[in-house]
XYZ file of C-alpha atoms in Angstrom:
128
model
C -50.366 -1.781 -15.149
C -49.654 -2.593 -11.213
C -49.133 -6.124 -10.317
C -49.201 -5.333 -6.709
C -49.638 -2.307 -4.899
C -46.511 -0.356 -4.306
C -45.380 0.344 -0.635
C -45.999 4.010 -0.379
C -49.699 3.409 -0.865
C -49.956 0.019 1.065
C -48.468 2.319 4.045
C -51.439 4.434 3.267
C -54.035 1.786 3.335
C -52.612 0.189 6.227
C -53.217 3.445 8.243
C -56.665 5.735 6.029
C -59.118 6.178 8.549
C -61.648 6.499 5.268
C -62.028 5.990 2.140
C -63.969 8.413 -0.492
C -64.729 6.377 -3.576
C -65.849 8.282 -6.959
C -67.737 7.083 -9.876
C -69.515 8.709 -12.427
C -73.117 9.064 -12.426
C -75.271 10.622 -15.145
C -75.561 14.226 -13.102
C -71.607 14.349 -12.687
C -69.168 12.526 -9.984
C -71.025 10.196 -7.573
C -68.971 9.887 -3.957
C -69.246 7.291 -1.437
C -67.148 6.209 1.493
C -65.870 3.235 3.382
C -63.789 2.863 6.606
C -60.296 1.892 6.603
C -60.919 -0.883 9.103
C -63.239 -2.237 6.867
C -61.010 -2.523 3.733
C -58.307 -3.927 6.218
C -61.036 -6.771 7.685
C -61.697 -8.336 3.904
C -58.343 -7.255 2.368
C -55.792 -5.713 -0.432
C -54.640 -8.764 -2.712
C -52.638 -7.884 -5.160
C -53.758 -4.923 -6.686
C -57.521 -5.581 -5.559
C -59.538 -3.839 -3.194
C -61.913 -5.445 -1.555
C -65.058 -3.458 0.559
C -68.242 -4.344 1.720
C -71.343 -3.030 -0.144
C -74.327 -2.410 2.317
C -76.365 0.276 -0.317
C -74.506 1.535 -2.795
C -77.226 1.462 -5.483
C -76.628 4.492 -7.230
C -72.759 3.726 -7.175
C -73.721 -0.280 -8.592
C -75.708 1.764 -11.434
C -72.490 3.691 -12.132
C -70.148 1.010 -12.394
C -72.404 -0.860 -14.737
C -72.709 1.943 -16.963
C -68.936 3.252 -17.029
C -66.549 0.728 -14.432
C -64.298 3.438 -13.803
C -63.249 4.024 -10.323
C -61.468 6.264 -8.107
C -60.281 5.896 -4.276
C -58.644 8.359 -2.419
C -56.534 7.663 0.867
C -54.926 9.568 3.286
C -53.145 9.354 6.842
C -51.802 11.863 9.152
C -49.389 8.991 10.023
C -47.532 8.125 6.526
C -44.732 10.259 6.073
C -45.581 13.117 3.544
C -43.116 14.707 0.675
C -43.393 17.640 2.788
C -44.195 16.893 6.631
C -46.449 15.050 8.090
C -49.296 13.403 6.596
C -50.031 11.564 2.867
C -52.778 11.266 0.219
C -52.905 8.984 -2.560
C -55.277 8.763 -5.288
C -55.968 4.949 -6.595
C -57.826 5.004 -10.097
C -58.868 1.649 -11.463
C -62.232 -0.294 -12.048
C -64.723 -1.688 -10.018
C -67.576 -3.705 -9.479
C -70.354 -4.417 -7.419
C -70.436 -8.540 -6.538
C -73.116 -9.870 -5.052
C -72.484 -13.578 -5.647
C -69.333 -15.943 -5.077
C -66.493 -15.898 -2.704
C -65.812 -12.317 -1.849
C -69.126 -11.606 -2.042
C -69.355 -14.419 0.550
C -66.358 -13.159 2.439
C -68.094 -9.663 2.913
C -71.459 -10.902 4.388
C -70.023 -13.225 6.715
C -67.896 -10.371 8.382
C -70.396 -7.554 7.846
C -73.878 -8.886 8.461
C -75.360 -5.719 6.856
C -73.230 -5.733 3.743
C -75.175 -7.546 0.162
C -71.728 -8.012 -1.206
C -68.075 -6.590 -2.404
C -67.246 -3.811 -3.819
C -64.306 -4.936 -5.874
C -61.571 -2.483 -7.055
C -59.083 -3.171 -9.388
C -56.327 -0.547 -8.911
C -54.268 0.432 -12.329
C -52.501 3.274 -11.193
C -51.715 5.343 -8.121
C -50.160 8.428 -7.315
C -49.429 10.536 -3.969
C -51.467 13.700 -3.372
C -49.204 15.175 -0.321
C-alpha cells in the first residue's frame, strides 16, 4: 500500500485538467468527472483525494454497494515515457461524506457541492 503519493503522479495531479472517476454500478462501469482545479482547491494528503460532490447520486449508490474506485489523470505537460504528455490510472476506494470536516471543507469552497468525495489511492500506475 502507498503511504503518500509518488512524484510521477503528484506531477500529474498538479497539472490534469480533469478527472474521470469510475465505479461500478449494477448495469456495468459508472463514470463521472471532476476538474483538476477543483481537486487542487480542497487537496491531495497523503494518499487521499479529496473532491467536491455536487450530485453524484448514482456514483454515492455505487460506492456503498462495492467502494472500489478508479481515477484517471492525464497532462499534456508531464513528461511522458515516450514524448510529450502522461496518464496515470489511481485505483483505490472511496466514499461519499456528507458530514464532518472535509465534508465541511468542500461546501465552504464550493457553495454547490453536499460534500467530499473521498479517495483513498492504493495503487497507481502510468498509462503514457
Amino acid at each position: 500500500m502507498m503511504s503518500a503519493i509518488e512524484p510521477v503522479i503528484q506531477e500529474l495531479l498538479d497539472n490534469t485538467e480533469f478527472l474521470t472517476i469510475v465505479t461500478q454500478g449494477p448495469d456495468g462501469p459508472h463514470l463521472v468527472g471532476n476538474w483538476g482545479d477543483y481537486l487542487r482547491r480542497l487537496g491531495v494528503e497523503g494518499r487521499r483525494l479529496v473532491l467536491p460532490a455536487g450530485y453524484y447520486h448514482q456514483t454515492e449508490q455505487n460506492l456503498q454497494r462495492d467502494n472500489r474506485v478508479q481515477v484517471f489523470v492525464a497532462a499534456r505537460a508531464v513528461r511522458g515515457s515516450h514524448g510529450p504528455g502522461q496518464g496515470a490510472v489511481l485505483r483505490g476506494t472511496g466514499a461519499i461524506v456528507t458530514e464532518g470536516a472535509l465534508a465541511e471543507r468542500a461546501k465552504a469552497a464550493f457553495p454547490w457541492a453536499r460534500g467530499a468525495l473521498v479517495i483513498e489511492v492504493e495503487a497507481a500506475a502510468t498509462q503514457l
